CSV table of N, CA, C and O in Angstrom, one decimal:
chain,number,residue,atom,x,y,z
A,184,UNK,N,-9.8,5.7,-27.8
A,184,UNK,CA,-11.0,5.0,-27.5
A,184,UNK,C,-11.0,3.6,-28.0
A,184,UNK,O,-11.7,2.7,-27.4
A,185,UNK,N,-10.3,3.4,-29.1
A,185,UNK,CA,-10.4,2.0,-29.7
A,185,UNK,C,-9.8,1.0,-28.7
A,185,UNK,O,-10.4,-0.1,-28.6
A,186,UNK,N,-8.8,1.3,-27.9
A,186,UNK,CA,-8.2,0.4,-27.0
A,186,UNK,C,-9.2,0.1,-25.9
A,186,UNK,O,-9.3,-1.1,-25.4
A,187,UNK,N,-10.0,1.1,-25.5
A,187,UNK,CA,-11.0,0.8,-24.5
A,187,UNK,C,-12.1,-0.2,-24.9
A,187,UNK,O,-12.5,-1.1,-24.3
A,188,UNK,N,-12.4,-0.1,-26.2
A,188,UNK,CA,-13.4,-1.0,-26.8
A,188,UNK,C,-12.8,-2.4,-26.9
A,188,UNK,O,-13.6,-3.4,-26.6
A,189,UNK,N,-11.6,-2.5,-27.2
A,189,UNK,CA,-10.9,-3.9,-27.3
A,189,UNK,C,-10.9,-4.5,-25.8
A,189,UNK,O,-11.3,-5.7,-25.7
A,190,UNK,N,-10.5,-3.7,-24.9
A,190,UNK,CA,-10.5,-4.2,-23.4
A,190,UNK,C,-12.0,-4.5,-23.1
A,190,UNK,O,-12.2,-5.6,-22.4
A,191,UNK,N,-12.9,-3.7,-23.4
A,191,UNK,CA,-14.3,-3.9,-23.0
A,191,UNK,C,-14.8,-5.3,-23.5
A,191,UNK,O,-15.4,-6.1,-22.9
A,192,UNK,N,-14.5,-5.5,-24.8
A,192,UNK,CA,-14.9,-6.7,-25.5
A,192,UNK,C,-14.3,-7.9,-24.8
A,192,UNK,O,-15.0,-8.9,-24.5
A,193,UNK,N,-13.0,-7.9,-24.5
A,193,UNK,CA,-12.3,-9.0,-23.8
A,193,UNK,C,-12.9,-9.3,-22.4
A,193,UNK,O,-13.1,-10.5,-22.0
A,194,UNK,N,-13.1,-8.2,-21.6
A,194,UNK,CA,-13.6,-8.5,-20.3
A,194,UNK,C,-15.0,-9.0,-20.3
A,194,UNK,O,-15.4,-9.8,-19.4
A,195,UNK,N,-15.8,-8.6,-21.3
A,195,UNK,CA,-17.2,-9.2,-21.4
A,195,UNK,C,-17.1,-10.7,-21.8
A,195,UNK,O,-17.9,-11.5,-21.3
A,196,UNK,N,-16.2,-11.0,-22.8
A,196,UNK,CA,-16.0,-12.4,-23.1
A,196,UNK,C,-15.6,-13.2,-22.0
A,196,UNK,O,-16.0,-14.4,-21.9
A,197,UNK,N,-14.8,-12.7,-21.1
A,197,UNK,CA,-14.4,-13.4,-19.9
A,197,UNK,C,-15.4,-13.3,-18.7
A,197,UNK,O,-15.0,-13.7,-17.6
A,198,UNK,N,-16.5,-12.8,-19.0
A,198,UNK,CA,-17.6,-12.7,-18.0
A,198,UNK,C,-17.3,-11.9,-16.7
A,198,UNK,O,-17.6,-12.3,-15.6
A,199,UNK,N,-16.6,-10.7,-17.0
A,199,UNK,CA,-16.4,-9.8,-15.8
A,199,UNK,C,-17.7,-9.4,-15.3
A,199,UNK,O,-18.7,-9.3,-16.1
A,200,UNK,N,-17.8,-9.2,-14.0
A,200,UNK,CA,-19.1,-8.8,-13.4
A,200,UNK,C,-19.1,-7.3,-13.2
A,200,UNK,O,-18.2,-6.6,-12.7
A,201,UNK,N,-20.2,-6.7,-13.7
A,201,UNK,CA,-20.5,-5.3,-13.6
A,201,UNK,C,-19.3,-4.4,-13.9
A,201,UNK,O,-18.9,-3.5,-13.1
A,202,UNK,N,-18.7,-4.6,-15.1
A,202,UNK,CA,-17.6,-3.7,-15.5
A,202,UNK,C,-18.1,-2.3,-15.8
A,202,UNK,O,-19.2,-2.0,-16.3
A,203,UNK,N,-17.3,-1.3,-15.5
A,203,UNK,CA,-17.6,0.1,-15.8
A,203,UNK,C,-16.3,0.7,-16.3
A,203,UNK,O,-15.1,0.3,-15.9
A,204,UNK,N,-16.4,1.8,-17.1
A,204,UNK,CA,-15.3,2.6,-17.5
A,204,UNK,C,-15.6,4.0,-17.1
A,204,UNK,O,-16.6,4.5,-17.5
A,205,UNK,N,-14.6,4.6,-16.3
A,205,UNK,CA,-14.8,6.0,-15.9
A,205,UNK,C,-13.8,6.9,-16.6
A,205,UNK,O,-12.6,6.5,-16.7
A,206,UNK,N,-14.2,8.0,-17.1
A,206,UNK,CA,-13.3,9.0,-17.7
A,206,UNK,C,-12.8,9.9,-16.5
A,206,UNK,O,-13.5,10.6,-15.9
A,207,UNK,N,-11.5,9.7,-16.3
A,207,UNK,CA,-10.8,10.3,-15.1
A,207,UNK,C,-10.1,11.7,-15.5
A,207,UNK,O,-9.4,12.3,-14.7
A,208,UNK,N,-10.3,12.1,-16.8
A,208,UNK,CA,-9.5,13.2,-17.3
A,208,UNK,C,-9.8,14.5,-16.6
A,208,UNK,O,-9.0,15.4,-16.6
A,209,UNK,N,-11.0,14.6,-16.0
A,209,UNK,CA,-11.3,15.8,-15.3
A,209,UNK,C,-11.1,15.7,-13.8
A,209,UNK,O,-11.7,16.5,-13.0
A,210,UNK,N,-10.3,14.7,-13.3
A,210,UNK,CA,-10.0,14.6,-11.9
A,210,UNK,C,-8.6,14.9,-11.7
A,210,UNK,O,-7.8,15.1,-12.7
A,211,UNK,N,-8.1,14.8,-10.5
A,211,UNK,CA,-6.7,15.0,-10.2
A,211,UNK,C,-5.8,13.7,-10.3
A,211,UNK,O,-4.7,13.7,-9.9
A,212,UNK,N,-6.4,12.6,-10.7
A,212,UNK,CA,-5.8,11.4,-10.9
A,212,UNK,C,-5.0,11.4,-12.2
A,212,UNK,O,-5.4,11.8,-13.2
A,213,UNK,N,-3.7,11.0,-12.1
A,213,UNK,CA,-2.8,11.1,-13.3
A,213,UNK,C,-3.0,9.9,-14.4
A,213,UNK,O,-2.1,9.3,-14.8
A,214,UNK,N,-4.3,9.7,-14.7
A,214,UNK,CA,-4.6,8.8,-15.8
A,214,UNK,C,-5.9,9.2,-16.4
A,214,UNK,O,-6.6,10.1,-15.9
A,215,UNK,N,-6.2,8.8,-17.6
A,215,UNK,CA,-7.4,9.2,-18.4
A,215,UNK,C,-8.6,8.3,-18.0
A,215,UNK,O,-9.7,8.9,-18.0
A,216,UNK,N,-8.4,7.0,-17.8
A,216,UNK,CA,-9.5,6.1,-17.6
A,216,UNK,C,-9.3,5.1,-16.5
A,216,UNK,O,-8.1,4.6,-16.4
A,217,UNK,N,-10.3,4.8,-15.7
A,217,UNK,CA,-10.3,3.7,-14.9
A,217,UNK,C,-11.3,2.6,-15.5
A,217,UNK,O,-12.4,3.0,-15.9
A,218,UNK,N,-10.8,1.4,-15.5
A,218,UNK,CA,-11.8,0.3,-15.9
A,218,UNK,C,-11.9,-0.5,-14.5
A,218,UNK,O,-10.9,-1.0,-14.0
A,219,UNK,N,-13.1,-0.6,-14.1
A,219,UNK,CA,-13.4,-1.3,-12.8
A,219,UNK,C,-14.3,-2.5,-13.1
A,219,UNK,O,-15.3,-2.4,-13.8
A,220,UNK,N,-13.9,-3.7,-12.5
A,220,UNK,CA,-14.7,-4.9,-12.7
A,220,UNK,C,-14.5,-5.8,-11.5
A,220,UNK,O,-13.6,-5.7,-10.7
A,221,UNK,N,-15.4,-6.7,-11.5
A,221,UNK,CA,-15.4,-7.7,-10.4
A,221,UNK,C,-15.3,-9.1,-11.0
A,221,UNK,O,-15.8,-9.4,-12.0
A,222,UNK,N,-14.5,-9.9,-10.2
A,222,UNK,CA,-14.3,-11.3,-10.6
A,222,UNK,C,-15.0,-12.2,-9.5
A,222,UNK,O,-15.2,-11.7,-8.4
A,223,UNK,N,-15.4,-13.4,-9.9
A,223,UNK,CA,-16.2,-14.2,-9.0
A,223,UNK,C,-15.3,-15.2,-8.2
A,223,UNK,O,-15.9,-16.0,-7.4
A,224,UNK,N,-14.1,-15.3,-8.5
A,224,UNK,CA,-13.1,-16.1,-7.7
A,224,UNK,C,-11.7,-15.7,-8.0
A,224,UNK,O,-11.4,-14.9,-8.9
A,225,UNK,N,-10.7,-16.3,-7.3
A,225,UNK,CA,-9.3,-16.0,-7.5
A,225,UNK,C,-8.9,-16.4,-8.9
A,225,UNK,O,-8.1,-15.8,-9.6
A,226,UNK,N,-9.4,-17.6,-9.3
A,226,UNK,CA,-9.1,-18.1,-10.7
A,226,UNK,C,-9.6,-17.1,-11.7
A,226,UNK,O,-8.9,-16.8,-12.7
A,227,UNK,N,-10.8,-16.7,-11.5
A,227,UNK,CA,-11.5,-15.7,-12.5
A,227,UNK,C,-10.7,-14.4,-12.5
A,227,UNK,O,-10.4,-13.9,-13.6
A,228,UNK,N,-10.3,-14.0,-11.3
A,228,UNK,CA,-9.4,-12.8,-11.3
A,228,UNK,C,-8.2,-12.8,-12.1
A,228,UNK,O,-7.8,-12.0,-12.8
A,229,UNK,N,-7.5,-14.0,-11.9
A,229,UNK,CA,-6.2,-14.2,-12.5
A,229,UNK,C,-6.4,-14.3,-14.1
A,229,UNK,O,-5.6,-13.9,-14.8
A,230,UNK,N,-7.5,-15.0,-14.4
A,230,UNK,CA,-7.8,-15.1,-15.9
A,230,UNK,C,-8.1,-13.8,-16.5
A,230,UNK,O,-7.6,-13.5,-17.6
A,231,UNK,N,-8.9,-12.9,-15.8
A,231,UNK,CA,-9.1,-11.6,-16.3
A,231,UNK,C,-7.8,-10.8,-16.4
A,231,UNK,O,-7.5,-10.1,-17.5
A,232,UNK,N,-7.0,-10.8,-15.4
A,232,UNK,CA,-5.7,-10.1,-15.5
A,232,UNK,C,-4.9,-10.6,-16.6
A,232,UNK,O,-4.4,-9.8,-17.4
A,233,UNK,N,-4.7,-11.9,-16.8
A,233,UNK,CA,-3.9,-12.4,-17.8
A,233,UNK,C,-4.4,-12.1,-19.2
A,233,UNK,O,-3.6,-11.8,-20.1
A,234,UNK,N,-5.7,-12.2,-19.4
A,234,UNK,CA,-6.3,-11.8,-20.7
A,234,UNK,C,-6.1,-10.4,-21.0
A,234,UNK,O,-5.7,-10.1,-22.2
A,235,UNK,N,-6.2,-9.5,-20.1
A,235,UNK,CA,-6.0,-8.1,-20.3
A,235,UNK,C,-4.5,-7.8,-20.6
A,235,UNK,O,-4.1,-7.1,-21.5
A,236,UNK,N,-3.6,-8.4,-19.8
A,236,UNK,CA,-2.2,-8.3,-20.1
A,236,UNK,C,-1.8,-8.8,-21.5
A,236,UNK,O,-1.0,-8.2,-22.2
A,237,UNK,N,-2.4,-9.9,-21.9
A,237,UNK,CA,-2.1,-10.5,-23.2
A,237,UNK,C,-2.6,-9.5,-24.3
A,237,UNK,O,-1.8,-9.3,-25.3
A,238,UNK,N,-3.7,-8.9,-24.1
A,238,UNK,CA,-4.3,-8.0,-25.1
A,238,UNK,C,-3.4,-6.8,-25.2
A,238,UNK,O,-3.1,-6.3,-26.3
A,239,UNK,N,-3.1,-6.2,-24.1
A,239,UNK,CA,-2.2,-5.0,-24.1
A,239,UNK,C,-0.9,-5.3,-24.8
A,239,UNK,O,-0.4,-4.4,-25.5
A,240,UNK,N,-0.3,-6.5,-24.5
A,240,UNK,CA,0.9,-6.8,-25.1
A,240,UNK,C,0.8,-7.0,-26.6
A,240,UNK,O,1.6,-6.5,-27.4
A,241,UNK,N,-0.3,-7.6,-27.1
A,241,UNK,CA,-0.6,-7.8,-28.5
A,241,UNK,C,-0.7,-6.5,-29.2
A,241,UNK,O,-0.2,-6.4,-30.4
A,242,UNK,N,-1.2,-5.5,-28.6
A,242,UNK,CA,-1.4,-4.2,-29.3
A,242,UNK,C,-0.2,-3.2,-29.1
A,242,UNK,O,-0.2,-2.1,-29.6
A,243,UNK,N,0.8,-3.7,-28.3
A,243,UNK,CA,1.9,-2.9,-28.1
A,243,UNK,C,1.8,-1.8,-27.0
A,243,UNK,O,2.5,-0.8,-27.0
A,244,UNK,N,0.8,-2.0,-26.1
A,244,UNK,CA,0.5,-1.0,-25.1
A,244,UNK,C,1.5,-1.2,-23.9
A,244,UNK,O,1.6,-2.3,-23.4
A,245,UNK,N,2.2,-0.1,-23.5
A,245,UNK,CA,3.1,-0.3,-22.4
A,245,UNK,C,2.4,-0.5,-21.1
A,245,UNK,O,1.4,0.2,-20.8
A,246,UNK,N,2.9,-1.4,-20.4
A,246,UNK,CA,2.4,-1.7,-19.1
A,246,UNK,C,3.4,-1.2,-18.0
A,246,UNK,O,4.5,-1.7,-18.0
A,247,UNK,N,3.0,-0.3,-17.2
A,247,UNK,CA,3.9,0.2,-16.2
A,247,UNK,C,4.0,-0.7,-15.0
A,247,UNK,O,5.1,-0.9,-14.5
A,248,UNK,N,2.8,-1.2,-14.6
A,248,UNK,CA,2.8,-2.1,-13.4
A,248,UNK,C,1.6,-3.0,-13.4
A,248,UNK,O,0.6,-2.6,-14.0
A,249,UNK,N,1.8,-4.1,-12.9
A,249,UNK,CA,0.6,-5.0,-12.6
A,249,UNK,C,0.9,-6.0,-11.4
A,249,UNK,O,2.1,-6.3,-11.2
A,250,UNK,N,-0.1,-6.3,-10.7
A,250,UNK,CA,0.1,-7.2,-9.6
A,250,UNK,C,0.3,-8.6,-10.1
A,250,UNK,O,-0.6,-9.2,-10.9
A,251,UNK,N,1.4,-9.2,-9.7
A,251,UNK,CA,1.8,-10.5,-10.3
A,251,UNK,C,1.3,-11.7,-9.4
A,251,UNK,O,1.3,-12.8,-9.8
A,252,UNK,N,1.2,-11.5,-8.1
A,252,UNK,CA,0.8,-12.5,-7.2
A,252,UNK,C,-0.7,-12.9,-7.3
A,252,UNK,O,-1.4,-12.2,-7.9
A,253,UNK,N,-1.0,-14.1,-6.7
A,253,UNK,CA,-2.3,-14.5,-6.7
A,253,UNK,C,-2.9,-14.3,-5.3
A,253,UNK,O,-2.3,-13.8,-4.4
A,254,UNK,N,-4.3,-14.6,-5.2
A,254,UNK,CA,-5.0,-14.5,-4.0
A,254,UNK,C,-5.1,-13.1,-3.4
A,254,UNK,O,-5.0,-12.9,-2.2
A,255,UNK,N,-5.4,-12.1,-4.2
A,255,UNK,CA,-5.5,-10.7,-3.8
A,255,UNK,C,-7.0,-10.4,-3.8
A,255,UNK,O,-7.8,-11.1,-4.5
A,256,UNK,N,-7.4,-9.4,-3.1
A,256,UNK,CA,-8.8,-8.9,-3.2
A,256,UNK,C,-9.0,-7.8,-4.2
A,256,UNK,O,-10.1,-7.5,-4.6
A,257,UNK,N,-7.8,-7.3,-4.7
A,257,UNK,CA,-7.8,-6.2,-5.7
A,257,UNK,C,-6.5,-6.3,-6.4
A,257,UNK,O,-5.4,-6.2,-5.9
A,258,UNK,N,-6.6,-6.4,-7.7
A,258,UNK,CA,-5.5,-6.4,-8.7
A,258,UNK,C,-5.5,-5.2,-9.5
A,258,UNK,O,-6.6,-4.7,-9.9
A,259,UNK,N,-4.3,-4.6,-9.8
A,259,UNK,CA,-4.3,-3.4,-10.6
A,259,UNK,C,-3.4,-3.7,-11.8
A,259,UNK,O,-2.3,-4.4,-11.7
A,260,UNK,N,-3.8,-3.2,-13.0
A,260,UNK,CA,-2.9,-3.2,-14.2
A,260,UNK,C,-2.8,-1.7,-14.5
A,260,UNK,O,-3.8,-1.1,-14.8
A,261,UNK,N,-1.7,-1.1,-14.5
A,261,UNK,CA,-1.4,0.3,-14.8
A,261,UNK,C,-0.8,0.4,-16.2
A,261,UNK,O,0.4,0.0,-16.4
A,262,UNK,N,-1.6,0.8,-17.1
A,262,UNK,CA,-1.1,1.0,-18.5
A,262,UNK,C,-1.1,2.5,-18.8
A,262,UNK,O,-1.4,3.0,-19.9
A,263,UNK,N,-0.6,3.3,-17.9
A,263,UNK,CA,-0.4,4.8,-18.0
A,263,UNK,C,-1.7,5.5,-18.1
A,263,UNK,O,-2.3,5.9,-17.1
A,264,UNK,N,-2.3,5.7,-19.3
A,264,UNK,CA,-3.5,6.4,-19.4
A,264,UNK,C,-4.8,5.6,-19.1
A,264,UNK,O,-5.9,6.1,-19.0
A,265,UNK,N,-4.6,4.3,-18.9
A,265,UNK,CA,-5.7,3.4,-18.5
A,265,UNK,C,-5.2,2.6,-17.3
A,265,UNK,O,-4.2,1.9,-17.3
A,266,UNK,N,-6.0,2.6,-16.2
A,266,UNK,CA,-5.7,1.8,-15.1
A,266,UNK,C,-6.9,0.9,-14.9
A,266,UNK,O,-8.1,1.3,-14.8
A,267,UNK,N,-6.6,-0.5,-14.8
A,267,UNK,CA,-7.6,-1.5,-14.7
A,267,UNK,C,-7.6,-1.9,-13.3
A,267,UNK,O,-6.6,-2.4,-12.8
A,268,UNK,N,-8.8,-2.0,-12.6
A,268,UNK,CA,-9.0,-2.5,-11.2
A,268,UNK,C,-9.8,-3.8,-11.3
A,268,UNK,O,-11.0,-3.6,-11.7
A,269,UNK,N,-9.4,-4.8,-10.8
A,269,UNK,CA,-10.1,-6.1,-10.8
A,269,UNK,C,-10.3,-6.4,-9.3
A,269,UNK,O,-9.3,-6.6,-8.6
A,270,UNK,N,-11.5,-6.5,-8.9
A,270,UNK,CA,-11.9,-6.7,-7.5
A,270,UNK,C,-12.6,-8.0,-7.2
A,270,UNK,O,-13.3,-8.5,-8.1
A,271,UNK,N,-12.5,-8.4,-6.0
A,271,UNK,CA,-13.5,-9.3,-5.5
A,271,UNK,C,-14.7,-8.5,-5.2
A,271,UNK,O,-14.7,-7.3,-5.1
A,272,UNK,N,-15.9,-9.2,-5.0
A,272,UNK,CA,-17.1,-8.5,-4.7
A,272,UNK,C,-17.0,-7.7,-3.4
A,272,UNK,O,-17.4,-6.5,-3.4
A,273,UNK,N,-16.5,-8.3,-2.4
A,273,UNK,CA,-16.3,-7.6,-1.1
A,273,UNK,C,-15.4,-6.4,-1.1
A,273,UNK,O,-15.7,-5.4,-0.6
A,274,UNK,N,-14.3,-6.6,-1.8
A,274,UNK,CA,-13.3,-5.5,-1.9
A,274,UNK,C,-13.8,-4.3,-2.8
A,274,UNK,O,-13.7,-3.1,-2.4
A,275,UNK,N,-14.6,-4.6,-3.8
A,275,UNK,CA,-15.2,-3.6,-4.7
A,275,UNK,C,-16.2,-2.8,-3.8
A,275,UNK,O,-16.2,-1.5,-3.9
A,276,UNK,N,-17.0,-3.4,-3.0
A,276,UNK,CA,-17.9,-2.7,-2.1
A,276,UNK,C,-17.2,-1.9,-1.1
A,276,UNK,O,-17.6,-0.8,-0.9
A,277,UNK,N,-16.1,-2.4,-0.5
A,277,UNK,CA,-15.4,-1.7,0.5
A,277,UNK,C,-14.7,-0.5,0.0
A,277,UNK,O,-14.8,0.6,0.6
A,278,UNK,N,-13.9,-0.6,-1.1
A,278,UNK,CA,-13.2,0.5,-1.6
A,278,UNK,C,-14.1,1.5,-2.4
A,278,UNK,O,-13.7,2.6,-2.5
A,279,UNK,N,-15.1,1.0,-3.0
A,279,UNK,CA,-16.1,1.9,-3.7
A,279,UNK,C,-15.5,3.0,-4.5
A,279,UNK,O,-15.7,4.2,-4.3
A,280,UNK,N,-14.7,2.6,-5.5
A,280,UNK,CA,-14.0,3.6,-6.4
A,280,UNK,C,-15.1,4.4,-7.1
A,280,UNK,O,-14.8,5.6,-7.3
A,281,UNK,N,-16.1,3.8,-7.5
A,281,UNK,CA,-17.2,4.6,-8.2
A,281,UNK,C,-17.7,5.6,-7.4
A,281,UNK,O,-18.0,6.7,-7.8
A,282,UNK,N,-17.9,5.4,-6.1
A,282,UNK,CA,-18.4,6.4,-5.1
A,282,UNK,C,-17.4,7.4,-4.8
A,282,UNK,O,-17.7,8.6,-4.7
A,283,UNK,N,-16.1,7.0,-4.7
A,283,UNK,CA,-15.1,7.9,-4.4
A,283,UNK,C,-14.9,8.9,-5.5
A,283,UNK,O,-14.6,10.1,-5.3
A,284,UNK,N,-15.0,8.4,-6.8
A,284,UNK,CA,-14.8,9.3,-7.9
A,284,UNK,C,-16.2,9.5,-8.6
A,284,UNK,O,-16.3,9.4,-9.8
A,285,UNK,N,-17.2,9.9,-7.8
A,285,UNK,CA,-18.5,10.2,-8.3
A,285,UNK,C,-18.6,11.2,-9.4
A,285,UNK,O,-19.4,11.2,-10.2
A,286,UNK,N,-17.6,12.1,-9.4
A,286,UNK,CA,-17.6,13.2,-10.4
A,286,UNK,C,-17.0,12.7,-11.7
A,286,UNK,O,-17.2,13.4,-12.7
A,287,UNK,N,-16.4,11.5,-11.8
A,287,UNK,CA,-15.9,11.0,-13.0
A,287,UNK,C,-17.1,10.6,-13.9
A,287,UNK,O,-18.0,10.0,-13.4
A,288,UNK,N,-16.9,10.9,-15.2
A,288,UNK,CA,-18.0,10.5,-16.1
A,288,UNK,C,-18.0,9.0,-16.4
A,288,UNK,O,-16.9,8.5,-16.8
A,289,UNK,N,-19.1,8.3,-16.2
A,289,UNK,CA,-19.1,6.8,-16.6
A,289,UNK,C,-19.4,6.8,-18.0
A,289,UNK,O,-20.4,7.3,-18.5
A,290,UNK,N,-18.5,6.2,-18.8
A,290,UNK,CA,-18.7,6.2,-20.3
A,290,UNK,C,-19.1,4.7,-20.7
A,290,UNK,O,-19.6,4.6,-21.9
A,291,UNK,N,-19.0,3.8,-19.9
A,291,UNK,CA,-19.5,2.4,-20.2
A,291,UNK,C,-19.9,1.8,-18.9
A,291,UNK,O,-19.2,2.0,-17.8
A,292,UNK,N,-20.9,0.9,-18.9
A,292,UNK,CA,-21.3,0.2,-17.8
A,292,UNK,C,-22.7,0.6,-17.4
A,292,UNK,O,-23.4,1.5,-18.1
A,293,UNK,N,-23.2,0.0,-16.4
A,293,UNK,CA,-24.6,0.3,-15.9
A,293,UNK,C,-24.7,1.7,-15.4
A,293,UNK,O,-23.8,2.2,-14.7
A,294,UNK,N,-25.8,2.4,-15.7
A,294,UNK,CA,-26.0,3.8,-15.3
A,294,UNK,C,-26.6,3.9,-14.0
A,294,UNK,O,-27.4,3.0,-13.6
Protein backbone atom coordinates (compact mmCIF):
# COMPACT_ATOMS: atom_id res chain seq x y z
CA UNK A 1 0.00 0.00 0.00
CA UNK A 2 2.95 2.35 0.51
CA UNK A 3 3.60 2.46 -3.22
CA UNK A 4 -0.03 3.42 -3.84
CA UNK A 5 0.37 6.32 -1.41
CA UNK A 6 3.52 7.48 -3.20
CA UNK A 7 1.80 7.36 -6.59
CA UNK A 8 -1.29 9.06 -5.17
CA UNK A 9 0.80 11.91 -3.76
CA UNK A 10 2.64 12.40 -7.08
CA UNK A 11 -0.47 12.45 -9.23
CA UNK A 12 -2.12 14.96 -6.90
CA UNK A 13 1.01 17.14 -7.09
CA UNK A 14 0.72 16.99 -10.88
CA UNK A 15 -2.95 18.00 -10.67
CA UNK A 16 -4.47 14.80 -12.01
CA UNK A 17 -8.21 15.18 -12.48
CA UNK A 18 -10.57 12.92 -10.49
CA UNK A 19 -8.04 10.19 -9.64
CA UNK A 20 -9.32 6.95 -8.15
CA UNK A 21 -7.72 3.72 -6.98
CA UNK A 22 -9.69 0.51 -7.41
CA UNK A 23 -8.87 -2.71 -5.58
CA UNK A 24 -9.03 -5.31 -8.35
CA UNK A 25 -8.00 -8.29 -6.23
CA UNK A 26 -11.54 -9.72 -6.16
CA UNK A 27 -12.01 -9.50 -9.94
CA UNK A 28 -10.77 -11.71 -12.75
CA UNK A 29 -8.26 -9.05 -13.85
CA UNK A 30 -4.66 -10.23 -13.28
CA UNK A 31 -3.61 -7.18 -11.26
CA UNK A 32 -4.28 -5.95 -7.73
CA UNK A 33 -4.99 -2.26 -8.36
CA UNK A 34 -6.14 0.11 -11.07
CA UNK A 35 -5.25 3.76 -10.74
CA UNK A 36 -7.49 5.80 -13.03
CA UNK A 37 -7.04 9.50 -13.70
CA UNK A 38 -7.77 12.19 -16.24
CA UNK A 39 -5.39 14.68 -17.84
CA UNK A 40 -6.46 18.07 -19.21
CA UNK A 41 -4.22 17.99 -22.33
CA UNK A 42 -1.69 15.82 -24.16
CA UNK A 43 1.12 17.71 -22.45
CA UNK A 44 -0.46 17.04 -19.06
CA UNK A 45 -0.96 13.37 -19.96
CA UNK A 46 2.71 12.99 -20.92
CA UNK A 47 3.81 14.80 -17.76
CA UNK A 48 1.72 12.48 -15.59
CA UNK A 49 3.08 9.41 -17.40
CA UNK A 50 6.68 10.56 -17.09
CA UNK A 51 6.29 11.49 -13.42
CA UNK A 52 4.81 8.09 -12.58
CA UNK A 53 7.50 6.28 -14.59
CA UNK A 54 10.23 8.25 -12.80
CA UNK A 55 8.72 7.41 -9.41
CA UNK A 56 8.40 3.72 -10.21
CA UNK A 57 11.99 3.66 -11.45
CA UNK A 58 13.25 5.45 -8.32
CA UNK A 59 11.69 2.88 -6.02
CA UNK A 60 12.81 -0.06 -8.15
CA UNK A 61 9.32 -1.12 -9.27
CA UNK A 62 9.39 -3.22 -12.42
CA UNK A 63 7.50 -1.73 -15.34
CA UNK A 64 6.14 -4.38 -17.68
CA UNK A 65 4.76 -2.02 -20.32
CA UNK A 66 3.89 1.60 -20.93
CA UNK A 67 2.67 3.63 -23.88
CA UNK A 68 5.65 5.56 -25.24
CA UNK A 69 3.99 7.58 -27.99
CA UNK A 70 2.26 10.92 -27.63
CA UNK A 71 -1.22 12.13 -28.59
CA UNK A 72 -3.23 9.23 -27.21
CA UNK A 73 -6.65 9.34 -25.61
CA UNK A 74 -5.62 6.64 -23.12
CA UNK A 75 -2.15 5.80 -21.79
CA UNK A 76 -1.38 2.70 -19.76
CA UNK A 77 1.46 1.96 -17.38
CA UNK A 78 1.56 -1.71 -16.38
CA UNK A 79 3.60 -2.32 -13.25
CA UNK A 80 2.29 -5.87 -12.73
CA UNK A 81 0.22 -5.56 -9.56
CA UNK A 82 -0.65 -1.92 -10.31
CA UNK A 83 -1.97 -0.70 -13.67
CA UNK A 84 -2.26 3.05 -14.19
CA UNK A 85 -4.76 4.39 -16.73
CA UNK A 86 -4.36 8.02 -17.83
CA UNK A 87 -7.28 9.28 -19.90
CA UNK A 88 -8.51 12.32 -21.70
CA UNK A 89 -11.89 13.42 -20.34
CA UNK A 90 -13.72 12.08 -23.38
CA UNK A 91 -11.96 8.69 -23.38
CA UNK A 92 -12.53 8.22 -19.65
CA UNK A 93 -16.25 8.81 -20.12
CA UNK A 94 -16.37 6.53 -23.17
CA UNK A 95 -14.47 3.56 -21.70
CA UNK A 96 -15.93 4.04 -18.19
CA UNK A 97 -13.61 1.65 -16.37
CA UNK A 98 -15.18 2.54 -13.03
CA UNK A 99 -18.58 1.53 -14.40
CA UNK A 100 -17.19 -1.59 -16.05
CA UNK A 101 -15.57 -2.69 -12.79
CA UNK A 102 -18.37 -1.49 -10.50
CA UNK A 103 -17.75 -4.43 -8.13
CA UNK A 104 -14.15 -3.37 -7.52
CA UNK A 105 -13.71 -1.62 -4.19
CA UNK A 106 -12.78 2.05 -4.51
CA UNK A 107 -10.03 2.65 -1.95
CA UNK A 108 -9.17 6.23 -2.91
CA UNK A 109 -11.00 8.92 -4.79
CA UNK A 110 -14.41 10.47 -4.74
CA UNK A 111 -17.13 8.20 -3.43
